[in-house]
CSV table of N, CA and C in Angstrom, one decimal:
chain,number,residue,atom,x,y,z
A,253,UNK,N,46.3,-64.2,-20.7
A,253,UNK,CA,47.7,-63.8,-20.8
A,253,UNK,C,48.6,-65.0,-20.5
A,254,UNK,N,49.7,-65.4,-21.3
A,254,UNK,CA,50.2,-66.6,-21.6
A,254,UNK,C,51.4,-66.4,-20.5
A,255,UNK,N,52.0,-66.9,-19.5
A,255,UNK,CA,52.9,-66.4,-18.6
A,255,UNK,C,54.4,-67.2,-20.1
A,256,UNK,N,55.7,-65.8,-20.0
A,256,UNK,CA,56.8,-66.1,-20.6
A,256,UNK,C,57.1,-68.1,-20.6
A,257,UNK,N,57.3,-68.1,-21.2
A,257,UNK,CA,58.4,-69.6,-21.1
A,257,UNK,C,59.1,-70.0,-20.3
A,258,UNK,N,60.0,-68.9,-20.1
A,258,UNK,CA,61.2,-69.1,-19.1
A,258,UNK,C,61.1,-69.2,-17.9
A,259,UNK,N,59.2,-69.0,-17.7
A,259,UNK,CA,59.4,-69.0,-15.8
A,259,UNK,C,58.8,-70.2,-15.6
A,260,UNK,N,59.1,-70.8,-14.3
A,260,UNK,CA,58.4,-71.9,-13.7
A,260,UNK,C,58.4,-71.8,-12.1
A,261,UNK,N,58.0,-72.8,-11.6
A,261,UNK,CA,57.2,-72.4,-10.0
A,261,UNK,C,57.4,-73.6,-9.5
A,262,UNK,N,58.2,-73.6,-8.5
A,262,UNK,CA,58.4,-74.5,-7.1
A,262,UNK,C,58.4,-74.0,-5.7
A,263,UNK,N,58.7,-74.8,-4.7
A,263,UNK,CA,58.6,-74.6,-3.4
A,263,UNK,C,59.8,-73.9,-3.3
A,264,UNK,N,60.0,-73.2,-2.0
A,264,UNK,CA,61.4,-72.6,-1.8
A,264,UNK,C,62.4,-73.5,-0.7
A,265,UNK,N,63.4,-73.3,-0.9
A,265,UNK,CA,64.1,-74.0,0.0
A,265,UNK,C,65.2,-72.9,0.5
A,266,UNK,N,65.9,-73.3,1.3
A,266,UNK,CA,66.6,-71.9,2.5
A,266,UNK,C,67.6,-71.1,1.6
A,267,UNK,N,68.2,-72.2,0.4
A,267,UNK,CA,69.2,-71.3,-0.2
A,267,UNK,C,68.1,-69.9,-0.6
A,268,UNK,N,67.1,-70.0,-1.2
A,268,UNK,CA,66.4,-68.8,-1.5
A,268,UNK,C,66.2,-67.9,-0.9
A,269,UNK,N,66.1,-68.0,0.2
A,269,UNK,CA,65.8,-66.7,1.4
A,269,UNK,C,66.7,-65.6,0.8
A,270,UNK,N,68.2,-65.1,0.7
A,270,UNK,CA,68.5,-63.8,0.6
A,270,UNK,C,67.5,-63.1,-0.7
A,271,UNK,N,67.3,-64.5,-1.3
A,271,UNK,CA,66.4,-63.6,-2.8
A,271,UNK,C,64.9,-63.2,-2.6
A,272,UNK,N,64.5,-63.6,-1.8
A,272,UNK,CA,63.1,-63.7,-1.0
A,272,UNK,C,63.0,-62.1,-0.5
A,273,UNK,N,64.0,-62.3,0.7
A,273,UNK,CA,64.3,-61.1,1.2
A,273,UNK,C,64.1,-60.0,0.5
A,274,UNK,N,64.7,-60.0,-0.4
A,274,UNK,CA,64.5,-58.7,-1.2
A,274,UNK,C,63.4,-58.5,-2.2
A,275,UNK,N,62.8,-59.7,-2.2
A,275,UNK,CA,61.4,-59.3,-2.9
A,275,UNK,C,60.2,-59.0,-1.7
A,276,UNK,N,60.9,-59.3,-0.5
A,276,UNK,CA,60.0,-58.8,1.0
A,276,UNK,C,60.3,-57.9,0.7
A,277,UNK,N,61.1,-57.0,0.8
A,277,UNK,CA,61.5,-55.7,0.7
A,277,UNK,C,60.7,-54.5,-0.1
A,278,UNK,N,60.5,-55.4,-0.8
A,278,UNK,CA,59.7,-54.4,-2.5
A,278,UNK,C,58.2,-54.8,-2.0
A,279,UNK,N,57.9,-55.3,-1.2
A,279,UNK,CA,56.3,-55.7,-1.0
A,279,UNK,C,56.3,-55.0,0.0
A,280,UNK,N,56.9,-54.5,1.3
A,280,UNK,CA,56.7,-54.1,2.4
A,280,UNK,C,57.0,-52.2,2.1
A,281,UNK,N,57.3,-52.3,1.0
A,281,UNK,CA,57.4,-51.0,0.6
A,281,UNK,C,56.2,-50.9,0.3
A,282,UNK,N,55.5,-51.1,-0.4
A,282,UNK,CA,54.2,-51.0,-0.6
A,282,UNK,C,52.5,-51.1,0.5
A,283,UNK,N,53.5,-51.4,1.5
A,283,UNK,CA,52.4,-51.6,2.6
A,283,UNK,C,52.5,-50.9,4.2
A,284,UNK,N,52.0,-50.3,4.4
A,284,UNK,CA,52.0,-49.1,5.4
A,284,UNK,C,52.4,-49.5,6.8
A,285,UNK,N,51.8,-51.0,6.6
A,285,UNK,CA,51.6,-51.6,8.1
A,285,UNK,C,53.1,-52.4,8.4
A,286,UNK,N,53.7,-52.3,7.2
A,286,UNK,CA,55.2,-53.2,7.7
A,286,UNK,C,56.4,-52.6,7.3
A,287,UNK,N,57.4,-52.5,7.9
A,287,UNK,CA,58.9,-52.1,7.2
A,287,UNK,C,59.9,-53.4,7.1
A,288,UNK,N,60.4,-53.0,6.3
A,288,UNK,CA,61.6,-54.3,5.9
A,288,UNK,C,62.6,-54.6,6.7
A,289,UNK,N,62.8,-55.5,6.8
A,289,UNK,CA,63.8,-56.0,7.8
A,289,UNK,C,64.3,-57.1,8.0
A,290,UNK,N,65.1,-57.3,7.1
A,290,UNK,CA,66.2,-58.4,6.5
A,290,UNK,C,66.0,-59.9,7.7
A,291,UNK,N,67.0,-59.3,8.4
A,291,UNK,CA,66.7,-60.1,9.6
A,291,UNK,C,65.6,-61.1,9.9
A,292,UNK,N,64.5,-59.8,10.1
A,292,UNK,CA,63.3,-60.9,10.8
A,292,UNK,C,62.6,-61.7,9.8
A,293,UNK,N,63.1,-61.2,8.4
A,293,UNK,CA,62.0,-61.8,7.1
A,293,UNK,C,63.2,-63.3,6.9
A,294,UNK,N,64.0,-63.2,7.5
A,294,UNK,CA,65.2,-64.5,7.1
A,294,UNK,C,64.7,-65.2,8.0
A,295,UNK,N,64.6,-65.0,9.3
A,295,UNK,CA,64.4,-65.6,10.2
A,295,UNK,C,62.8,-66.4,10.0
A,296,UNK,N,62.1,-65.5,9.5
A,296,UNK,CA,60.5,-66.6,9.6
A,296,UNK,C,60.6,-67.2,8.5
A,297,UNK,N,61.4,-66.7,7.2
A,297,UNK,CA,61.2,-67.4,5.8
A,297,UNK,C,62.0,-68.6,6.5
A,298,UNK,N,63.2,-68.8,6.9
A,298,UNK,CA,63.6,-70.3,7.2
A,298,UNK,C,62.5,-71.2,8.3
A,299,UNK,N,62.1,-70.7,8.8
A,299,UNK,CA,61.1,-71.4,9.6
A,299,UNK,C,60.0,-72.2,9.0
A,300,UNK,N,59.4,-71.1,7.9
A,300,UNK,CA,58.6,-71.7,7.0
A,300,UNK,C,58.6,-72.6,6.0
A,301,UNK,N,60.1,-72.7,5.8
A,301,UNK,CA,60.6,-73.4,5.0
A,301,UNK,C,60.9,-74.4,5.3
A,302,UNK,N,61.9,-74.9,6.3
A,302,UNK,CA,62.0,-75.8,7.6
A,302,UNK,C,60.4,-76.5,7.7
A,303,UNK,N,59.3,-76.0,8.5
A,303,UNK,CA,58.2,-76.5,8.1
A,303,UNK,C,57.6,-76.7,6.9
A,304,UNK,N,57.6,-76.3,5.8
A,304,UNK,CA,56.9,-77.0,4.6
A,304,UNK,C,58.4,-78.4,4.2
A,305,UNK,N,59.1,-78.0,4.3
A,305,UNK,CA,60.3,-79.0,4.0
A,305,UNK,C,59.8,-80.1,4.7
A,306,UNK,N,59.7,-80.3,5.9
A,306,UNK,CA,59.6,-81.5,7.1
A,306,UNK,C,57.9,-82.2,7.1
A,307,UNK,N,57.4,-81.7,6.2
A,307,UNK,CA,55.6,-81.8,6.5
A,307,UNK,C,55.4,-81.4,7.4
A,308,UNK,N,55.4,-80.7,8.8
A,308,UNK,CA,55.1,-80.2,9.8
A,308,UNK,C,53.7,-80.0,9.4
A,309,UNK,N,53.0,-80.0,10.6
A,309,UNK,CA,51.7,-79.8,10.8
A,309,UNK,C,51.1,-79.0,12.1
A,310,UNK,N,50.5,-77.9,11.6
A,310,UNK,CA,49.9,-77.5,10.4
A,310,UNK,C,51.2,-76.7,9.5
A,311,UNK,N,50.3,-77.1,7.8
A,311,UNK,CA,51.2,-77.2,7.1
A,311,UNK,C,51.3,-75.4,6.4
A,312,UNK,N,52.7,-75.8,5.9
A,312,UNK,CA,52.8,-74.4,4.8
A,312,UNK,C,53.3,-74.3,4.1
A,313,UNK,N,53.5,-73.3,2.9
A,313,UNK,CA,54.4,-73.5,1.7
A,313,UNK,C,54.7,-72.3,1.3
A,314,UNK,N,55.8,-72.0,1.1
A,314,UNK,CA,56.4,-70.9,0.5
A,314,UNK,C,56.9,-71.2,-1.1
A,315,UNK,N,55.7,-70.4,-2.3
A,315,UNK,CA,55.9,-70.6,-3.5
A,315,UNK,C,56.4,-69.7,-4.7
A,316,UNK,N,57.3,-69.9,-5.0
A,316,UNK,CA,58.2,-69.1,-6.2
A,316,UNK,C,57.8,-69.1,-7.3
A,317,UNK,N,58.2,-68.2,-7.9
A,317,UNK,CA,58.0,-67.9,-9.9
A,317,UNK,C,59.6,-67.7,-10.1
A,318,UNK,N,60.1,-68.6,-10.7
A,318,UNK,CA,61.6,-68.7,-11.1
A,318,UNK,C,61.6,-68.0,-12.7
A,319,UNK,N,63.0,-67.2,-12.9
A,319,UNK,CA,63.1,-67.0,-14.2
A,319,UNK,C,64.5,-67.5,-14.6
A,320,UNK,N,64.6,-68.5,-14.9
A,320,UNK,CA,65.9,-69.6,-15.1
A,320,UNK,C,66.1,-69.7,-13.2
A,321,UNK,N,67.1,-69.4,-12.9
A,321,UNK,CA,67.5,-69.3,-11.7
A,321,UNK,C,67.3,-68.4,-10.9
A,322,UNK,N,67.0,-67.2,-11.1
A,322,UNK,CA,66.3,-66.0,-10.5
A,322,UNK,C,64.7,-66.2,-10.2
A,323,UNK,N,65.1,-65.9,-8.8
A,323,UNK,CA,63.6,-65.9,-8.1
A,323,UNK,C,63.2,-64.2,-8.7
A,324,UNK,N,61.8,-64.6,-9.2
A,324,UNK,CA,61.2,-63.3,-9.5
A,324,UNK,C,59.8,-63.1,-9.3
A,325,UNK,N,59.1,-64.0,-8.2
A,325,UNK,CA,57.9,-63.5,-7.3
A,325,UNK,C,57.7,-64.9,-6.4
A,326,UNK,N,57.3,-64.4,-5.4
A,326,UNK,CA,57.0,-65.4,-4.1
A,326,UNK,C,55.1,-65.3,-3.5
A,327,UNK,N,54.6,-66.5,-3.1
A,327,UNK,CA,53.7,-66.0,-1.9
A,327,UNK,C,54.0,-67.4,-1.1
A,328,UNK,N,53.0,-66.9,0.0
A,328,UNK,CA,53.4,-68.3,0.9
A,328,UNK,C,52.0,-68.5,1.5
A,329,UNK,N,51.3,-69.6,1.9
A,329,UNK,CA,50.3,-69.6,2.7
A,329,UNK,C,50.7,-71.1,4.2
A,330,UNK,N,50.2,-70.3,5.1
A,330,UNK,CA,50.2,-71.4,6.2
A,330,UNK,C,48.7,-71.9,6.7
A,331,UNK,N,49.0,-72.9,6.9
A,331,UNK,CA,47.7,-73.7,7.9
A,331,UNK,C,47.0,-73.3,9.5
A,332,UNK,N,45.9,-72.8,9.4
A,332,UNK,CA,45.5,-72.7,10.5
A,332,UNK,C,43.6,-73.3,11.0
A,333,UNK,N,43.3,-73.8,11.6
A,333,UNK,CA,42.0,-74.1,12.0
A,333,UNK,C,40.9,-73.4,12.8
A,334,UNK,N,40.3,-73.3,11.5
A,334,UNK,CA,38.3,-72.8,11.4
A,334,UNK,C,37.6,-73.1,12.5
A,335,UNK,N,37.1,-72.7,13.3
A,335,UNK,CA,35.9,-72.6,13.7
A,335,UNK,C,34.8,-72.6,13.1
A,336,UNK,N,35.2,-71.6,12.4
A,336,UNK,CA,33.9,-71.5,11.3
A,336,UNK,C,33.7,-72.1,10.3
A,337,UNK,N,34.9,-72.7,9.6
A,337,UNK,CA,35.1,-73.9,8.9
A,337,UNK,C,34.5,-75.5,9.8
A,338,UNK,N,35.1,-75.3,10.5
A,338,UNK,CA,35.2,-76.7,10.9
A,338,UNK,C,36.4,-77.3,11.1
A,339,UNK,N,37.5,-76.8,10.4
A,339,UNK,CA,39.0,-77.4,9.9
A,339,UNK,C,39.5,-76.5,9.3
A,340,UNK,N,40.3,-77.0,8.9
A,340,UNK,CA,41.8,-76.4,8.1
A,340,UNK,C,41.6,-75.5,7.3
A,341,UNK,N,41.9,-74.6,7.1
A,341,UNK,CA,41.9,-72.9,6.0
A,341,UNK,C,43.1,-72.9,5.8
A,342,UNK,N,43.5,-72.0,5.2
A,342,UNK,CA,45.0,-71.5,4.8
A,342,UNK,C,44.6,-69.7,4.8
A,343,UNK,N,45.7,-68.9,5.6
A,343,UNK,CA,46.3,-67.3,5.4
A,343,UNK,C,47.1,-67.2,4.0
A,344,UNK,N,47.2,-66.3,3.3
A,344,UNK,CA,47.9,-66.5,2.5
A,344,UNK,C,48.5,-65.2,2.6
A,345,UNK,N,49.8,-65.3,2.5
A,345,UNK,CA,50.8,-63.9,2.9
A,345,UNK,C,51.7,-63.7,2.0
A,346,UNK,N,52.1,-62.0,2.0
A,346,UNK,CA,53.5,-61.9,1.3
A,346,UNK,C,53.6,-62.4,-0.3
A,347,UNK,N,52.6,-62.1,-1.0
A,347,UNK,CA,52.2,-62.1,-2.5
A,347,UNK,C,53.4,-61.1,-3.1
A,348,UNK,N,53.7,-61.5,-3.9
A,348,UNK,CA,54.5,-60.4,-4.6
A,348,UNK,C,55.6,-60.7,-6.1
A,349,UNK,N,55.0,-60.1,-7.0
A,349,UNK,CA,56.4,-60.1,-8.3
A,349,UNK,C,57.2,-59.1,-8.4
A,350,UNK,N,58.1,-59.2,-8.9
A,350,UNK,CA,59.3,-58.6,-9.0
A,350,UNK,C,58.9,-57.4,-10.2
A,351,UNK,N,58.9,-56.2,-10.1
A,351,UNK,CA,58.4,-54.6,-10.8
A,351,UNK,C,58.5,-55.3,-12.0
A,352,UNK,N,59.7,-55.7,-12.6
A,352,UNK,CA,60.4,-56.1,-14.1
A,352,UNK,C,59.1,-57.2,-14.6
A,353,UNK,N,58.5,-57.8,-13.7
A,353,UNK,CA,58.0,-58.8,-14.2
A,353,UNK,C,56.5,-59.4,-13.9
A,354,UNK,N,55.7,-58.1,-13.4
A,354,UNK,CA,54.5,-57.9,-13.3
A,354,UNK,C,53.7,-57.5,-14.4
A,355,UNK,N,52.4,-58.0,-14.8
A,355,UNK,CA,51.8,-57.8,-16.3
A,355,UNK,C,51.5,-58.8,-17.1
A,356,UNK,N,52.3,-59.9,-16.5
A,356,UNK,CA,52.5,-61.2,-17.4
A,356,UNK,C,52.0,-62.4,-16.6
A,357,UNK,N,51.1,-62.4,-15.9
A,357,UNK,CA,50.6,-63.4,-15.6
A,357,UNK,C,50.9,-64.5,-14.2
A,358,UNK,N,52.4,-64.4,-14.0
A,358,UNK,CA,52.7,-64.7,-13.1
A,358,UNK,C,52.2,-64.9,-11.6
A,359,UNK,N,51.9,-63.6,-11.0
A,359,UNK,CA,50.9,-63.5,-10.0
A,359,UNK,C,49.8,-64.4,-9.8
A,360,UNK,N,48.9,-64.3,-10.8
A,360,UNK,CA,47.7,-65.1,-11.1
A,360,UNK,C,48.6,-67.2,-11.2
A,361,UNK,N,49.4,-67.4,-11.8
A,361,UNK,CA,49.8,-68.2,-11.6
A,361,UNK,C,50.2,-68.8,-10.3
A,362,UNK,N,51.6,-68.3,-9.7
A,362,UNK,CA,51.3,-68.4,-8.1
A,362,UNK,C,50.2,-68.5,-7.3
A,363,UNK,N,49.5,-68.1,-7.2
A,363,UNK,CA,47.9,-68.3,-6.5
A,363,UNK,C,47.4,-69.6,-7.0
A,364,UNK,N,47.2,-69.7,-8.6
A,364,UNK,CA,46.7,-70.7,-8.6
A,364,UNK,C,47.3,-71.8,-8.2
A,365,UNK,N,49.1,-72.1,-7.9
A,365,UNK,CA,49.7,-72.7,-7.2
A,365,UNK,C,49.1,-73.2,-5.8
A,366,UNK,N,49.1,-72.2,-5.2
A,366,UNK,CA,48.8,-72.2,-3.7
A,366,UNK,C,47.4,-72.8,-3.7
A,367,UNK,N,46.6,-72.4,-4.4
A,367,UNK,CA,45.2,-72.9,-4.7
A,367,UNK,C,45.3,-74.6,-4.6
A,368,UNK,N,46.0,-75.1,-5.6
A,368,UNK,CA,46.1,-76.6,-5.8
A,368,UNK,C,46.5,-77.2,-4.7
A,369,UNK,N,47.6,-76.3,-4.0
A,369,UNK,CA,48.2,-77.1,-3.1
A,369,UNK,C,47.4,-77.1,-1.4
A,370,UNK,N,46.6,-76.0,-1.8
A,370,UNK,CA,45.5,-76.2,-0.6
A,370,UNK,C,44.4,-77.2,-0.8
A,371,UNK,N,44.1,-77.8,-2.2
A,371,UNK,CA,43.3,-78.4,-2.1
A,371,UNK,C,43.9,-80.0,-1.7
A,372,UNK,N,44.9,-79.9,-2.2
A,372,UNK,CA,45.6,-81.2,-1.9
A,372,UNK,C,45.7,-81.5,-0.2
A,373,UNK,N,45.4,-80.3,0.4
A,373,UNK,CA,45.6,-80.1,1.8
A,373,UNK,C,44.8,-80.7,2.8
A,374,UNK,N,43.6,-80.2,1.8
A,374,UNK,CA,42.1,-80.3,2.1
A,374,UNK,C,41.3,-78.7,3.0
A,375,UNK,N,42.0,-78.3,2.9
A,375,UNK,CA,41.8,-76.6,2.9
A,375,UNK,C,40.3,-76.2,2.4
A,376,UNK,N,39.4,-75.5,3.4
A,376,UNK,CA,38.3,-74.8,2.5
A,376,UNK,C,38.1,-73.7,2.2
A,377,UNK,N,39.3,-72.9,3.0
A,377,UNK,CA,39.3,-71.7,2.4
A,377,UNK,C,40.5,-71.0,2.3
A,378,UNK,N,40.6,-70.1,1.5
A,378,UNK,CA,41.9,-69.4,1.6
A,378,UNK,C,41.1,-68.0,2.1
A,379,UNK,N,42.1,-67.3,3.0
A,379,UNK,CA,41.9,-65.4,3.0
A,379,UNK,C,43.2,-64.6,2.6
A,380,UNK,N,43.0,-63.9,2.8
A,380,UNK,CA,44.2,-63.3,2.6
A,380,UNK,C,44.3,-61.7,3.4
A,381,UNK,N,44.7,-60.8,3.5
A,381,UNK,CA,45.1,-59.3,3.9
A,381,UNK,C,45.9,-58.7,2.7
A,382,UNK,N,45.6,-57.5,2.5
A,382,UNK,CA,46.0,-56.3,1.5
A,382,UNK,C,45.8,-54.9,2.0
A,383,UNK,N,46.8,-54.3,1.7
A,383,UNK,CA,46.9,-53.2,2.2
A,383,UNK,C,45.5,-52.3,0.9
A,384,UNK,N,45.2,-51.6,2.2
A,384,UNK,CA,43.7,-51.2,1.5
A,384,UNK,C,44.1,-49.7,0.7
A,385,UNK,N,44.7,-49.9,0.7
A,385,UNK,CA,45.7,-48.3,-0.1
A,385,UNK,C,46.2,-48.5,-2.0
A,386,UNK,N,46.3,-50.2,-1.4
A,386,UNK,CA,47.1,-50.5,-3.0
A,386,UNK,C,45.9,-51.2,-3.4
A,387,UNK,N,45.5,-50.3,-4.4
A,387,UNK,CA,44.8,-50.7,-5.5
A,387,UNK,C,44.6,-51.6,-6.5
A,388,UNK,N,46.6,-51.2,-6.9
A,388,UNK,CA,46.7,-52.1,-7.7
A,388,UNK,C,46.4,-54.0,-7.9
A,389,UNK,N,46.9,-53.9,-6.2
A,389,UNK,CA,46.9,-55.4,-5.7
A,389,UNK,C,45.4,-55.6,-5.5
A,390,UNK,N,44.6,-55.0,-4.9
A,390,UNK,CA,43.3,-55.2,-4.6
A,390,UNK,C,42.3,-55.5,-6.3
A,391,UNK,N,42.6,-54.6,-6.8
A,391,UNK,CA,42.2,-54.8,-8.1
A,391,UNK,C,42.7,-56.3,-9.1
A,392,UNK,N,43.5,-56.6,-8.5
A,392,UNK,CA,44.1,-58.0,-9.1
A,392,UNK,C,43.9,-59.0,-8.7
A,393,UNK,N,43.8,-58.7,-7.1
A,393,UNK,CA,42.9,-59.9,-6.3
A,393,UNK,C,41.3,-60.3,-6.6
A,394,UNK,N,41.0,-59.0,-7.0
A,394,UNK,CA,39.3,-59.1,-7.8
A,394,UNK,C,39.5,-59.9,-8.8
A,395,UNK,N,39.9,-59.9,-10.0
A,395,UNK,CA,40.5,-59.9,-11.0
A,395,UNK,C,41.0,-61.4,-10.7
A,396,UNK,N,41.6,-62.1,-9.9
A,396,UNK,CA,41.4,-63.2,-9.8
A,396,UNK,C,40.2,-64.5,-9.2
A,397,UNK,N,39.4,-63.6,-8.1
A,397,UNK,CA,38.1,-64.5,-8.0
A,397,UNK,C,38.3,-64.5,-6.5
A,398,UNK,N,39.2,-63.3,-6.0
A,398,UNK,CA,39.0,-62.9,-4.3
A,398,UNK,C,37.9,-62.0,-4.1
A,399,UNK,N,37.6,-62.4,-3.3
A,399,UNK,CA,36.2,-61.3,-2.8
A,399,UNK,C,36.2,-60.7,-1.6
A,400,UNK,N,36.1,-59.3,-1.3
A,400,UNK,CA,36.0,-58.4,-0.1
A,400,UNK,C,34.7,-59.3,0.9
A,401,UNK,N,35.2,-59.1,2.2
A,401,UNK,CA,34.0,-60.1,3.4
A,401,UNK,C,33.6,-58.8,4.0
A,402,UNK,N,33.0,-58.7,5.0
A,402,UNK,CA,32.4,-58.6,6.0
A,402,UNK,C,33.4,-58.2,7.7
A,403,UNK,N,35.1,-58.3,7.1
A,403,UNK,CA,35.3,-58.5,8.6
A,403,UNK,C,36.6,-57.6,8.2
A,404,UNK,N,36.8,-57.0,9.2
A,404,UNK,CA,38.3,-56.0,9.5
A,404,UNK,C,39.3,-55.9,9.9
A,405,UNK,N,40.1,-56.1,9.8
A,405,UNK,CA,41.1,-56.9,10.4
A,405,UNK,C,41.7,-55.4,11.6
A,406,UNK,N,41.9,-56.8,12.6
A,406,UNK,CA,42.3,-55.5,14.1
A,406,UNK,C,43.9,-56.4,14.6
A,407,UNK,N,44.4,-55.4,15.0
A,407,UNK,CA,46.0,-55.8,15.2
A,407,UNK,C,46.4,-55.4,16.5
A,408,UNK,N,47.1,-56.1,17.7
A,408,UNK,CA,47.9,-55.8,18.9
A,408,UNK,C,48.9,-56.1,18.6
A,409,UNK,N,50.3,-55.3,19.2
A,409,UNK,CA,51.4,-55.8,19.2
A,409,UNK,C,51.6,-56.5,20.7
A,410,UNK,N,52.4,-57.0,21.0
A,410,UNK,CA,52.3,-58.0,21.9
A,410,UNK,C,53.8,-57.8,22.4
A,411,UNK,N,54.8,-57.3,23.1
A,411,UNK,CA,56.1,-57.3,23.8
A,411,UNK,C,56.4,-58.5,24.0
A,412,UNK,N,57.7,-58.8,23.6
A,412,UNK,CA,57.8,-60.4,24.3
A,412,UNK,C,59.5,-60.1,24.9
C-alpha cells in the first residue's frame, strides 16, 4: 500500500501539542484504561518533546505523519533500561491516525519511523501495550511484525 504523496513524517515540536492532543483524544477513546485529558496529555507531550528536542538521556521521540501542515497521526517511544536486555529498549506509546486517514499506510510507516530511530539509538527491543479489546489495532500490530509475549501487563495507581 503506497502511503498518499502529500504526507510526510517528522519529529514533533511544542507548537504541535494542541494537534496532538486531539489525536490523544480519538486514541483514548478507543482504550478502556484511559480518558482524555487535554491538560495532562499537554503537559507530558511538552516534556517529551523538551526531551527528544535537548537529546536528554534516556532518549525519546515523539513522531508525526503530516498532511501538508496538518498533523494526521502521531506515536512516540521513550528510552528505558533492560535487565533482560542488558541495555536500552524503547516503550512505544500513543500510536494513532487520524479516522480520515487510516487504510493508507501511514501507521505502518510511523513505526517503521520509530524502528529506524531506535536502531540509530542502539535499542534492542521495542514493546508496546494495546488495549486487548481493539482488534483492530492488534490485528495491525500482527500485520506489521509485532508479536504477543508471555507477560501481562499489571498496573498501580500511586497518589502523589
Amino acid at each position: 500500500m503506497a502511503i498518499p504523496d502529500n504526507i510526510h513524517f517528522r519529529p514533533a515540536v511544542k507548537a504541535d501539542i494542541p494537534a496532538l492532543c486531539s489525536l490523544l483524544e480519538q486514541l483514548f477513546t478507543l482504550e478502556a484504561d484511559f480518558q482524555p485529558d487535554a491538560e495532562k496529555q499537554a503537559r507530558a507531550l511538552a516534556r517529551l518533546i523538551s526531551h527528544s528536542e535537548a537529546g536528554a538521556s534516556p532518549g525519546c521521540l515523539v513522531w508525526l505523519a503530516l498532511d501538508g501542515q496538518e498533523v494526521v497521526g502521531m506515536c512516540t517511544v521513550q528510552v528505558y533500561i533492560s535487565t533482560a536486555e542488558g541495555g536500552d529498549v524503547g516503550l512505544v506509546e500513543d500510536v494513532i491516525v487520524s479516522a480520515d486517514y487510516r487504510q493508507h499506510g501511514i501507521g505502518r510507516e510511523m513505526l517503521r519511523g520509530l524502528e529506524n530511530w531506535a536502531r540509530q539509538q542502539g535499542l534492542s527491543r521495542l514493546q508496546l501495550l494495546a488495549d486487548k479489546h481493539n482488534q483492530r489495532a492488534l490485528a495491525f500490530y500482527q500485520r506489521t511484525g509485532w508479536c504477543h509475549t508471555q507477560l501481562i501487563c499489571q498496573r498501580k495507581t500511586i497518589s502523589v
